[in-house]
Amino acid sequence: MKTVNLSTYQLTNYLLYLADTNLVLSQRNAEWCGHGPILEQDIAITNISLDLLGQARNFYQYAAVLINQSTNQRAGSEATEDSLAYLRTEREFKNLLITELPRGDWAQTILRQFFCSVYLYLLYEQLQKSKDDQLAAIAGKSIKELTYHIKWSGEWVIRLGDGTDESRQRMLKAIENLWPYTGEFFIPAEFENEAVTGVDLSSLKQPWLQKINTVLEEAVVWSPAFGDGWGEAVFMQTGGKQGIHTEHMGFILAEMQYLQRTYPGAEW
Amino acid sequence: MNIFSKMIAAQNNKNTENNSIIASEVAIIWKLLEEVYDPELPVLSVLDLGIVRDVQITSPSPGGRSWEGVVMITPTYSGCPAMDTISMGIRLKLIEHGYNNIKVISVLSPAWTTGWMSQAGKDKLKAYGIAPPNSNQTEEDTRLFAEPAAIQCPLCDSFHTKLISRFGSTACKSLYQCHDCKEPFDYFKCH
Ligand SMILES: [Zn+2]
């Protein structure tokens, strides 16, 4: 495996950012388990949740390898996918803020999934060509699964936006709630150095907007991106990548981590 | 023939001999893998599924079976919960036959595709009541609300079927229903 010319420190943080983003979104979607609007959609959202968890595991496992290589851990205290997911604190998590927001109603869950899936698809398309073989392999594996996620969530955005008055109102509300969290997608953190990732984040913005607008137009709902192309007037929330989270983050971590923290090393 | 060429010839013979021993051990391991099944689709072996990418013996130890080597597998889906069980199943099967030092490692690239599923595997799936992946279709149609390709009912062979949900009981399956025999069935979707 070649890891030429890449800063291990930045790469590790980048992997943790991708892992955390997938893990937290997976956990939020999993909250629908047993609560979906109908059985088939309950199964769909939890299937997507499982895909995201698998992708998170791949990123965590690779991050753990790099951490252990670079720090010479004592036997028994090596980083593992579990220690990275269960034993890091809120400030250490780098997930995008949009992923930690409460699941809200079906419209909010669907729209968030659609925004995130389109973004991650465009990102992995670039990462597949990474100079780092393992990062490229994880991206290549994930992108096939994202194809389903985009299709499923995109169809639901249209169904709700172009559905009843009630579903349309809910979709409009979801757009208003979530839009301020999409700016963070395209603002690189220090570890998203183009030399490390091989991705020019700003180049993903136009294709992302285009895809989102096409679907929102078909759903006949308002999009802040219509008109000036970006909704520059909207104040964009940032901080997730730097570990500065919303008030919701502590609660989701508590739910996710309490068992491992209460019974360290518990297995089942 | 001078002494040096004799030595080289002897060495070459020995290498050829080693190589053929290794080749036959590798063949035995492939054979054993036919007996390791997917816990969620117990009719399919790991070979039917096409998830075994390579078997290598790296360090020969003639005389015993404590060969060192690797079996490389690739996950069907990133989140497939059966992978750990499959990996353990392979280890146990090999240990049962004296191969104690063969590691099972997971590789992600190239990503698994249903194109790697064997014909025998597809036939077994159908007999089990699951529609096998459509071999005319290699990738998911990405157009929203696109009509999915007609899938044949594994029970009555009718093509008069409809998609109920793209996501089924496991990540690799979709849920269908047959208009003719009215039975619902799983379709192992193309991926
Ligand atoms: Zn039928």
Tab-separated table of C-alpha atoms and ligand atoms in Angstrom:
chain	number	residue	atom	x	y	z
A	1	MET	CA	0.000	0.000	0.000
A	2	LYS	CA	1.459	3.353	-0.950
A	3	THR	CA	0.944	6.454	1.135
A	4	VAL	CA	3.424	8.626	-0.729
A	5	ASN	CA	3.789	12.308	0.017
A	6	LEU	CA	0.726	12.428	2.188
A	7	SER	CA	0.804	13.989	5.575
A	8	THR	CA	-0.245	11.164	7.880
A	9	TYR	CA	-1.566	13.581	10.470
A	10	GLN	CA	-3.835	15.361	8.027
A	11	LEU	CA	-4.896	12.122	6.381
A	12	THR	CA	-5.822	10.604	9.754
A	13	ASN	CA	-7.957	13.615	10.621
A	14	TYR	CA	-9.537	13.525	7.203
A	15	LEU	CA	-10.442	9.849	7.638
A	16	LEU	CA	-11.912	10.597	11.063
A	17	TYR	CA	-13.964	13.428	9.557
A	18	LEU	CA	-15.405	11.060	6.928
A	19	ALA	CA	-15.936	8.291	9.485
A	20	ASP	CA	-17.645	10.585	12.012
A	21	THR	CA	-19.894	12.099	9.348
A	22	ASN	CA	-21.076	8.659	8.245
A	23	LEU	CA	-21.404	7.292	11.778
A	24	VAL	CA	-23.496	10.167	13.126
A	25	LEU	CA	-25.774	10.223	10.079
A	26	SER	CA	-26.133	6.455	10.375
A	27	GLN	CA	-27.088	6.778	14.043
A	28	ARG	CA	-29.677	9.481	13.292
A	29	ASN	CA	-31.277	7.377	10.547
A	30	ALA	CA	-31.265	4.323	12.806
A	31	GLU	CA	-33.584	6.205	15.153
A	32	TRP	CA	-36.319	5.458	12.597
A	33	CYS	CA	-35.975	1.726	13.190
A	34	GLY	CA	-39.481	0.580	14.080
A	35	HIS	CA	-40.883	4.103	13.517
A	36	GLY	CA	-40.850	4.470	9.701
A	37	PRO	CA	-44.046	5.675	8.029
A	38	ILE	CA	-44.591	2.233	6.462
A	39	LEU	CA	-42.708	-1.027	6.836
A	40	GLU	CA	-40.911	-0.898	3.463
A	41	GLN	CA	-39.605	2.614	4.130
A	42	ASP	CA	-38.634	1.705	7.665
A	43	ILE	CA	-36.511	-1.052	6.130
A	44	ALA	CA	-35.141	1.297	3.470
A	45	ILE	CA	-33.914	3.966	5.884
A	46	THR	CA	-32.360	1.389	8.203
A	47	ASN	CA	-30.672	-0.325	5.235
A	48	ILE	CA	-29.156	3.036	4.333
A	49	SER	CA	-28.153	3.429	7.945
A	50	LEU	CA	-26.339	0.100	7.768
A	51	ASP	CA	-24.500	1.095	4.575
A	52	LEU	CA	-23.339	4.305	6.248
A	53	LEU	CA	-22.195	2.383	9.312
A	54	GLY	CA	-20.190	0.033	7.093
A	55	GLN	CA	-18.579	2.976	5.344
A	56	ALA	CA	-17.796	4.591	8.695
A	57	ARG	CA	-16.154	1.354	9.866
A	58	ASN	CA	-13.921	1.251	6.791
A	59	PHE	CA	-12.724	4.802	7.460
A	60	TYR	CA	-12.222	4.158	11.206
A	61	GLN	CA	-10.290	0.933	10.584
A	62	TYR	CA	-7.929	2.698	8.218
A	63	ALA	CA	-7.539	5.651	10.610
A	64	ALA	CA	-6.697	3.187	13.408
A	65	VAL	CA	-3.947	1.597	11.292
A	66	LEU	CA	-2.384	5.005	10.623
A	67	ILE	CA	-2.637	6.094	14.268
A	68	ASN	CA	-1.014	2.887	15.499
A	69	GLN	CA	1.755	3.103	12.909
A	70	SER	CA	2.610	6.648	13.808
A	71	THR	CA	2.436	6.536	17.595
A	72	ASN	CA	3.830	3.166	18.739
A	73	GLN	CA	0.985	2.372	21.112
A	74	ARG	CA	1.536	0.093	24.093
A	75	ALA	CA	0.040	-3.353	23.567
A	76	GLY	CA	-3.596	-3.282	24.623
A	77	SER	CA	-3.993	0.452	24.124
A	78	GLU	CA	-3.928	0.532	20.344
A	79	ALA	CA	-6.549	2.546	18.522
A	80	THR	CA	-9.345	0.424	17.079
A	81	GLU	CA	-12.484	1.249	15.141
A	82	ASP	CA	-14.371	0.814	18.428
A	83	SER	CA	-12.136	3.070	20.507
A	84	LEU	CA	-12.404	5.767	17.830
A	85	ALA	CA	-16.199	5.559	17.676
A	86	TYR	CA	-16.962	5.005	21.347
A	87	LEU	CA	-14.255	6.725	23.338
A	88	ARG	CA	-13.662	10.078	21.677
A	89	THR	CA	-15.266	13.200	23.107
A	90	GLU	CA	-17.549	15.732	21.462
A	91	ARG	CA	-14.718	18.144	20.650
A	92	GLU	CA	-12.817	15.346	18.915
A	93	PHE	CA	-15.690	14.486	16.585
A	94	LYS	CA	-15.368	16.176	13.191
A	95	ASN	CA	-18.682	15.280	11.557
A	96	LEU	CA	-20.580	17.811	9.465
A	97	LEU	CA	-23.115	19.684	11.617
A	98	ILE	CA	-26.001	18.691	9.344
A	99	THR	CA	-25.601	15.035	10.347
A	100	GLU	CA	-26.104	15.629	14.083
A	101	LEU	CA	-29.343	17.653	13.793
A	102	PRO	CA	-32.360	15.807	15.218
A	103	ARG	CA	-34.056	13.458	12.775
A	104	GLY	CA	-37.112	15.734	12.751
A	105	ASP	CA	-40.001	14.542	10.625
A	106	TRP	CA	-39.791	12.317	7.551
A	107	ALA	CA	-39.236	15.365	5.309
A	108	GLN	CA	-36.226	16.523	7.318
A	109	THR	CA	-34.715	13.026	7.407
A	110	ILE	CA	-35.240	12.549	3.659
A	111	LEU	CA	-33.927	15.934	2.630
A	112	ARG	CA	-30.842	15.630	4.821
A	113	GLN	CA	-30.109	12.220	3.336
A	114	PHE	CA	-30.504	13.628	-0.167
A	115	PHE	CA	-28.229	16.642	0.493
A	116	CYS	CA	-25.584	14.435	2.114
A	117	SER	CA	-25.756	11.567	-0.398
A	118	VAL	CA	-25.344	13.872	-3.400
A	119	TYR	CA	-22.437	15.607	-1.675
A	120	LEU	CA	-20.695	12.384	-0.665
A	121	TYR	CA	-21.229	10.918	-4.122
A	122	LEU	CA	-19.458	13.863	-5.748
A	123	LEU	CA	-16.715	13.718	-3.127
A	124	TYR	CA	-16.093	9.964	-3.479
A	125	GLU	CA	-16.037	10.325	-7.246
A	126	GLN	CA	-12.903	12.423	-6.724
A	127	LEU	CA	-11.499	10.306	-3.868
A	128	GLN	CA	-11.667	7.187	-6.039
A	129	LYS	CA	-8.735	8.728	-7.902
A	130	SER	CA	-6.785	9.453	-4.715
A	131	LYS	CA	-3.059	8.772	-4.619
A	132	ASP	CA	-3.746	6.845	-1.433
A	133	ASP	CA	-4.839	3.347	-2.456
A	134	GLN	CA	-6.908	2.511	0.616
A	135	LEU	CA	-8.788	5.817	0.607
A	136	ALA	CA	-9.514	5.288	-3.092
A	137	ALA	CA	-10.727	1.733	-2.412
A	138	ILE	CA	-13.111	2.811	0.368
A	139	ALA	CA	-14.513	5.594	-1.828
A	140	GLY	CA	-14.937	3.203	-4.761
A	141	LYS	CA	-16.793	0.723	-2.581
A	142	SER	CA	-19.046	3.376	-1.019
A	143	ILE	CA	-20.031	5.108	-4.226
A	144	LYS	CA	-21.964	2.098	-5.511
A	145	GLU	CA	-24.122	2.175	-2.392
A	146	LEU	CA	-24.637	5.933	-2.603
A	147	THR	CA	-26.231	5.502	-6.019
A	148	TYR	CA	-29.173	3.789	-4.287
A	149	HIS	CA	-29.317	6.388	-1.531
A	150	ILE	CA	-29.545	9.301	-3.973
A	151	LYS	CA	-32.230	7.606	-5.992
A	152	TRP	CA	-34.327	6.657	-3.001
A	153	SER	CA	-34.055	10.001	-1.189
A	154	GLY	CA	-34.439	12.024	-4.418
A	155	GLU	CA	-37.674	10.225	-5.236
A	156	TRP	CA	-38.988	10.939	-1.750
A	157	VAL	CA	-38.102	14.642	-1.967
A	158	ILE	CA	-40.235	14.828	-5.118
A	159	ARG	CA	-43.022	12.732	-3.627
A	160	LEU	CA	-43.289	14.985	-0.580
A	161	GLY	CA	-42.727	18.320	-2.351
A	162	ASP	CA	-45.236	17.455	-5.044
A	163	GLY	CA	-47.611	15.598	-2.734
A	164	THR	CA	-50.266	16.991	-0.434
A	165	ASP	CA	-50.370	20.481	1.061
A	166	GLU	CA	-49.142	19.051	4.318
A	167	SER	CA	-46.193	17.118	2.837
A	168	ARG	CA	-45.247	20.165	0.763
A	169	GLN	CA	-45.288	22.432	3.827
A	170	ARG	CA	-43.077	19.972	5.662
A	171	MET	CA	-40.615	19.796	2.790
A	172	LEU	CA	-40.455	23.600	2.601
A	173	LYS	CA	-39.797	23.715	6.335
A	174	ALA	CA	-37.051	21.100	5.984
A	175	ILE	CA	-35.338	23.167	3.269
A	176	GLU	CA	-35.451	26.234	5.478
A	177	ASN	CA	-34.038	24.304	8.452
A	178	LEU	CA	-31.294	22.441	6.624
A	179	TRP	CA	-30.058	24.894	4.020
A	180	PRO	CA	-27.860	26.875	6.461
A	181	TYR	CA	-25.930	23.656	7.155
A	182	THR	CA	-24.964	22.971	3.537
A	183	GLY	CA	-22.343	25.710	3.285
A	184	GLU	CA	-19.979	23.660	5.445
A	185	PHE	CA	-19.765	21.014	2.700
A	186	PHE	CA	-17.597	23.278	0.602
A	187	ILE	CA	-15.436	25.090	3.143
A	188	PRO	CA	-12.223	23.115	3.585
A	189	ALA	CA	-10.902	22.437	7.072
A	190	GLU	CA	-7.170	22.480	7.722
A	191	PHE	CA	-6.994	18.685	7.226
A	192	GLU	CA	-8.799	18.912	3.879
A	193	ASN	CA	-5.636	20.168	2.284
A	194	GLU	CA	-5.905	19.546	-1.439
A	195	ALA	CA	-2.397	18.069	-1.433
A	196	VAL	CA	-3.644	15.376	0.962
A	197	THR	CA	-7.111	14.685	-0.408
A	198	GLY	CA	-6.564	15.440	-4.084
A	199	VAL	CA	-9.970	17.117	-4.066
A	200	ASP	CA	-10.696	20.749	-4.838
A	201	LEU	CA	-13.792	21.131	-2.633
A	202	SER	CA	-15.001	24.293	-4.323
A	203	SER	CA	-15.254	22.393	-7.613
A	204	LEU	CA	-18.009	20.207	-6.094
A	205	LYS	CA	-20.293	23.147	-5.381
A	206	GLN	CA	-21.735	23.705	-8.856
A	207	PRO	CA	-22.468	20.022	-9.609
A	208	TRP	CA	-24.049	19.683	-6.148
A	209	LEU	CA	-26.281	22.740	-6.657
A	210	GLN	CA	-27.237	21.554	-10.094
A	211	LYS	CA	-28.369	18.136	-8.897
A	212	ILE	CA	-30.208	19.577	-5.886
A	213	ASN	CA	-31.962	22.206	-8.007
A	214	THR	CA	-33.049	19.693	-10.641
A	215	VAL	CA	-34.776	17.589	-8.003
A	216	LEU	CA	-36.224	20.539	-6.049
A	217	GLU	CA	-37.590	21.975	-9.290
A	218	GLU	CA	-39.283	18.694	-10.059
A	219	ALA	CA	-40.669	18.681	-6.532
A	220	VAL	CA	-41.981	22.186	-7.236
A	221	VAL	CA	-40.656	23.492	-3.977
A	222	TRP	CA	-38.694	26.611	-3.309
A	223	SER	CA	-34.934	26.404	-3.216
A	224	PRO	CA	-32.640	29.058	-1.766
A	225	ALA	CA	-30.279	28.174	-4.589
A	226	PHE	CA	-32.638	29.434	-7.272
A	227	GLY	CA	-31.967	32.929	-8.520
A	228	ASP	CA	-28.496	33.960	-7.408
A	229	GLY	CA	-27.330	30.340	-7.591
A	230	TRP	CA	-26.295	29.981	-3.983
A	231	GLY	CA	-28.543	31.863	-1.655
A	232	GLU	CA	-25.623	34.006	-0.477
A	233	ALA	CA	-27.957	35.855	1.830
A	234	VAL	CA	-28.358	32.759	4.023
A	235	PHE	CA	-25.971	32.653	6.977
A	236	MET	CA	-24.089	29.360	6.806
A	237	GLN	CA	-23.342	27.429	10.001
A	238	THR	CA	-19.863	25.983	10.375
A	239	GLY	CA	-17.724	24.332	13.036
A	240	GLY	CA	-18.436	20.609	12.813
A	241	LYS	CA	-15.151	19.827	11.091
A	242	GLN	CA	-13.349	21.724	13.868
A	243	GLY	CA	-15.214	19.942	16.657
A	244	ILE	CA	-17.481	22.895	17.509
A	245	HIS	CA	-20.874	21.239	17.515
A	246	THR	CA	-24.532	22.114	18.029
A	247	GLU	CA	-26.282	21.420	21.320
A	248	HIS	CA	-27.613	18.161	19.853
A	249	MET	CA	-24.209	16.505	19.603
A	250	GLY	CA	-23.695	15.729	23.277
A	251	PHE	CA	-26.997	13.894	23.466
A	252	ILE	CA	-26.396	11.689	20.456
A	253	LEU	CA	-22.910	10.796	21.700
A	254	ALA	CA	-24.286	10.001	25.136
A	255	GLU	CA	-26.771	7.606	23.597
A	256	MET	CA	-24.162	6.039	21.329
A	257	GLN	CA	-21.341	5.774	23.848
A	258	TYR	CA	-22.870	5.217	27.264
A	259	LEU	CA	-22.676	1.442	27.141
A	260	GLN	CA	-18.962	1.291	26.283
A	261	ARG	CA	-18.219	3.986	28.834
A	262	THR	CA	-20.230	2.307	31.584
A	263	TYR	CA	-18.972	-1.203	30.837
A	264	PRO	CA	-15.576	-0.695	29.165
A	265	GLY	CA	-14.797	-3.427	26.630
A	266	ALA	CA	-18.317	-4.885	26.768
A	267	GLU	CA	-19.005	-7.301	23.909
A	268	TRP	CA	-22.108	-9.156	22.819
B	1	MET	CA	27.825	-30.803	-16.562
B	2	ASN	CA	30.012	-28.976	-14.080
B	3	ILE	CA	29.322	-28.790	-10.373
B	4	PHE	CA	27.711	-25.340	-10.595
B	5	SER	CA	25.214	-26.210	-13.264
B	6	LYS	CA	24.419	-29.382	-11.307
B	7	MET	CA	23.686	-27.267	-8.232
B	8	ILE	CA	21.522	-24.867	-10.237
B	9	ALA	CA	19.668	-27.741	-11.856
B	10	ALA	CA	19.047	-29.312	-8.439
B	11	GLN	CA	17.847	-25.985	-7.068
B	12	ASN	CA	15.517	-25.507	-10.047
B	13	ASN	CA	14.094	-28.978	-9.565
B	14	LYS	CA	13.519	-28.215	-5.928
B	15	ASN	CA	11.760	-24.924	-6.783
B	16	THR	CA	9.540	-26.620	-9.332
B	17	GLU	CA	8.740	-29.272	-6.780
B	18	ASN	CA	7.895	-26.622	-4.151
B	19	ASN	CA	5.801	-24.695	-6.628
B	20	SER	CA	3.794	-27.745	-7.534
B	21	ILE	CA	3.274	-28.630	-3.853
B	22	ILE	CA	2.090	-25.072	-3.196
B	23	ALA	CA	-0.202	-25.174	-6.221
B	24	SER	CA	-1.804	-28.373	-4.993
B	25	GLU	CA	-2.244	-26.985	-1.455
B	26	VAL	CA	-3.843	-23.846	-2.883
B	27	ALA	CA	-6.195	-26.071	-4.889
B	28	ILE	CA	-7.160	-27.968	-1.712
B	29	ILE	CA	-7.955	-24.684	0.045
B	30	TRP	CA	-10.162	-23.504	-2.853
B	31	LYS	CA	-11.982	-26.828	-2.616
B	32	LEU	CA	-12.533	-26.364	1.137
B	33	LEU	CA	-13.979	-22.902	0.545
B	34	GLU	CA	-16.813	-24.534	-1.382
B	35	GLU	CA	-18.007	-25.755	2.010
B	36	VAL	CA	-18.156	-22.320	3.669
B	37	TYR	CA	-21.633	-20.829	3.379
B	38	ASP	CA	-23.110	-17.357	3.677
B	39	PRO	CA	-25.004	-17.391	7.012
B	40	GLU	CA	-27.786	-15.245	5.550
B	41	LEU	CA	-28.109	-17.231	2.307
B	42	PRO	CA	-27.183	-20.702	3.488
B	43	VAL	CA	-27.462	-22.193	-0.004
B	44	LEU	CA	-24.599	-20.097	-1.339
B	45	SER	CA	-20.954	-20.863	-0.683
B	46	VAL	CA	-18.437	-18.046	-0.523
B	47	LEU	CA	-17.291	-19.149	-3.983
B	48	ASP	CA	-20.827	-18.987	-5.407
B	49	LEU	CA	-21.056	-15.434	-4.085
B	50	GLY	CA	-17.776	-14.502	-5.750
B	51	ILE	CA	-16.348	-12.884	-2.636
B	52	VAL	CA	-13.102	-14.892	-2.507
B	53	ARG	CA	-10.619	-12.907	-4.558
B	54	ASP	CA	-7.419	-14.869	-4.052
B	55	VAL	CA	-5.733	-17.673	-2.130
B	56	GLN	CA	-1.992	-17.428	-1.579
B	57	ILE	CA	0.541	-19.515	0.259
B	58	THR	CA	3.437	-17.294	1.171
B	59	SER	CA	5.672	-19.445	3.316
B	60	PRO	CA	6.025	-23.099	2.399
B	61	SER	CA	6.698	-25.658	5.109
B	62	PRO	CA	6.836	-29.044	3.374
B	63	GLY	CA	6.110	-32.048	5.507
B	64	GLY	CA	3.352	-30.460	7.538
B	65	ARG	CA	0.306	-28.401	6.845
B	66	SER	CA	1.233	-25.365	8.875
B	67	TRP	CA	1.483	-23.294	5.730
B	68	GLU	CA	1.356	-19.569	6.046
B	69	GLY	CA	-0.806	-17.657	3.656
B	70	VAL	CA	-3.882	-15.575	3.065
B	71	VAL	CA	-7.397	-15.929	1.774
B	72	MET	CA	-8.542	-12.573	0.416
B	73	ILE	CA	-12.219	-11.815	0.572
B	74	THR	CA	-14.182	-8.722	-0.405
B	75	PRO	CA	-17.430	-7.534	1.191
B	76	THR	CA	-20.653	-7.529	-0.823
B	77	TYR	CA	-21.841	-4.305	0.869
B	78	SER	CA	-19.811	-2.070	3.228
B	79	GLY	CA	-22.243	-2.708	6.055
B	80	CYS	CA	-22.840	-6.402	5.426
B	81	PRO	CA	-23.075	-7.878	8.933
B	82	ALA	CA	-22.350	-11.373	7.602
B	83	MET	CA	-18.744	-10.586	6.691
B	84	ASP	CA	-17.291	-11.170	10.169
B	85	THR	CA	-19.130	-14.482	10.424
B	86	ILE	CA	-17.967	-15.495	6.950
B	87	SER	CA	-14.393	-14.598	7.766
B	88	MET	CA	-14.578	-16.658	10.973
B	89	GLY	CA	-16.237	-19.521	9.067
B	90	ILE	CA	-13.322	-19.645	6.630
B	91	ARG	CA	-10.750	-19.634	9.448
B	92	LEU	CA	-12.535	-22.462	11.270
B	93	LYS	CA	-12.901	-24.547	8.118
B	94	LEU	CA	-9.183	-24.204	7.384
B	95	ILE	CA	-8.130	-24.938	10.964
B	96	GLU	CA	-10.351	-28.029	10.928
B	97	HIS	CA	-8.183	-29.273	8.059
B	98	GLY	CA	-4.851	-28.379	9.624
B	99	TYR	CA	-4.312	-25.005	7.973
B	100	ASN	CA	-3.707	-23.079	11.171
B	101	ASN	CA	-1.751	-20.147	9.811
B	102	ILE	CA	-3.848	-18.954	6.923
B	103	LYS	CA	-5.126	-15.452	7.554
B	104	VAL	CA	-8.375	-14.127	6.133
B	105	ILE	CA	-8.077	-10.548	5.012
B	106	SER	CA	-10.653	-8.210	3.539
B	107	VAL	CA	-9.832	-6.147	0.453
B	108	LEU	CA	-12.133	-3.417	-0.871
B	109	SER	CA	-10.810	-2.853	-4.356
B	110	PRO	CA	-11.960	-3.757	-6.921
B	111	ALA	CA	-15.440	-3.459	-5.402
B	112	TRP	CA	-17.595	-6.594	-5.448
B	113	THR	CA	-20.229	-6.870	-8.132
B	114	THR	CA	-23.032	-9.383	-8.644
B	115	GLY	CA	-21.278	-10.110	-11.959
B	116	TRP	CA	-18.888	-12.255	-9.894
B	117	MET	CA	-21.635	-14.558	-8.686
B	118	SER	CA	-21.271	-17.977	-10.309
B	119	GLN	CA	-23.940	-19.472	-12.575
B	120	ALA	CA	-24.222	-22.350	-10.104
B	121	GLY	CA	-24.856	-19.768	-7.394
B	122	LYS	CA	-27.603	-18.101	-9.440
B	123	ASP	CA	-29.274	-21.462	-10.060
B	124	LYS	CA	-29.146	-22.315	-6.339
B	125	LEU	CA	-30.627	-18.942	-5.421
B	126	LYS	CA	-33.564	-19.459	-7.780
B	127	ALA	CA	-34.187	-22.953	-6.423
B	128	TYR	CA	-34.141	-21.411	-2.933
B	129	GLY	CA	-36.905	-18.964	-3.924
B	130	ILE	CA	-34.800	-15.836	-4.443
B	131	ALA	CA	-34.677	-14.266	-7.912
B	132	PRO	CA	-31.007	-14.168	-8.978
B	133	PRO	CA	-29.434	-10.901	-10.196
B	134	ASN	CA	-30.455	-10.043	-13.726
B	135	SER	CA	-27.386	-10.742	-15.843
B	136	ASN	CA	-28.504	-8.311	-18.572
B	137	GLN	CA	-28.265	-5.459	-16.120
B	138	THR	CA	-24.910	-4.636	-14.576
B	139	GLU	CA	-25.646	-1.360	-12.836
B	140	GLU	CA	-28.457	0.290	-10.984
B	141	ASP	CA	-30.524	2.591	-13.213
B	142	THR	CA	-29.902	6.016	-11.654
B	143	ARG	CA	-32.907	7.834	-13.177
B	144	LEU	CA	-35.473	8.756	-10.543
B	145	PHE	CA	-38.732	6.820	-10.808
B	146	ALA	CA	-37.273	4.704	-13.636
B	147	GLU	CA	-39.263	1.527	-14.293
B	148	PRO	CA	-37.074	-1.306	-13.050
B	149	ALA	CA	-36.220	-4.092	-15.517
B	150	ALA	CA	-38.676	-6.990	-15.457
B	151	ILE	CA	-37.627	-9.590	-12.909
B	152	GLN	CA	-38.651	-13.188	-13.284
B	153	CYS	CA	-40.660	-14.767	-10.468
B	154	PRO	CA	-38.510	-17.579	-9.020
B	155	LEU	CA	-41.632	-19.583	-8.211
B	156	CYS	CA	-43.709	-19.568	-11.421
B	157	ASP	CA	-41.237	-18.019	-13.923
B	158	SER	CA	-43.617	-15.186	-14.810
B	159	PHE	CA	-42.102	-11.832	-15.794
B	160	HIS	CA	-45.329	-10.164	-14.714
B	161	THR	CA	-43.950	-8.864	-11.411
B	162	LYS	CA	-43.646	-5.548	-9.601
B	163	LEU	CA	-41.099	-3.911	-7.329
B	164	ILE	CA	-42.455	-3.339	-3.826
B	165	SER	CA	-39.338	-1.931	-2.225
B	166	ARG	CA	-35.793	-1.469	-3.438
B	167	PHE	CA	-34.635	-2.364	0.069
B	168	GLY	CA	-35.454	-5.803	1.411
B	169	SER	CA	-34.613	-8.099	4.295
B	170	THR	CA	-30.868	-7.618	3.731
B	171	ALA	CA	-28.845	-4.936	1.943
B	172	CYS	CA	-28.384	-7.151	-1.108
B	173	LYS	CA	-32.066	-7.816	-1.780
B	174	SER	CA	-35.157	-5.973	-3.066
B	175	LEU	CA	-38.735	-6.950	-2.411
B	176	TYR	CA	-40.978	-7.973	-5.343
B	177	GLN	CA	-44.409	-9.422	-5.856
B	178	CYS	CA	-45.629	-11.673	-8.665
B	179	HIS	CA	-48.897	-10.643	-10.369
B	180	ASP	CA	-49.545	-14.196	-11.558
B	181	CYS	CA	-48.931	-16.461	-8.575
B	182	LYS	CA	-49.373	-13.481	-6.172
B	183	GLU	CA	-46.400	-14.562	-4.083
B	184	PRO	CA	-44.001	-11.958	-2.721
B	185	PHE	CA	-40.334	-12.777	-3.299
B	186	ASP	CA	-36.831	-11.437	-2.736
B	187	TYR	CA	-34.711	-10.318	-5.666
B	188	PHE	CA	-30.925	-10.370	-5.261
B	189	LYS	CA	-30.356	-6.989	-6.833
B	190	CYS	CA	-27.621	-6.094	-9.287
B	191	HIS	CA	-24.813	-4.220	-7.692
C	1	ZN	ZN	-45.035	-16.049	-9.640
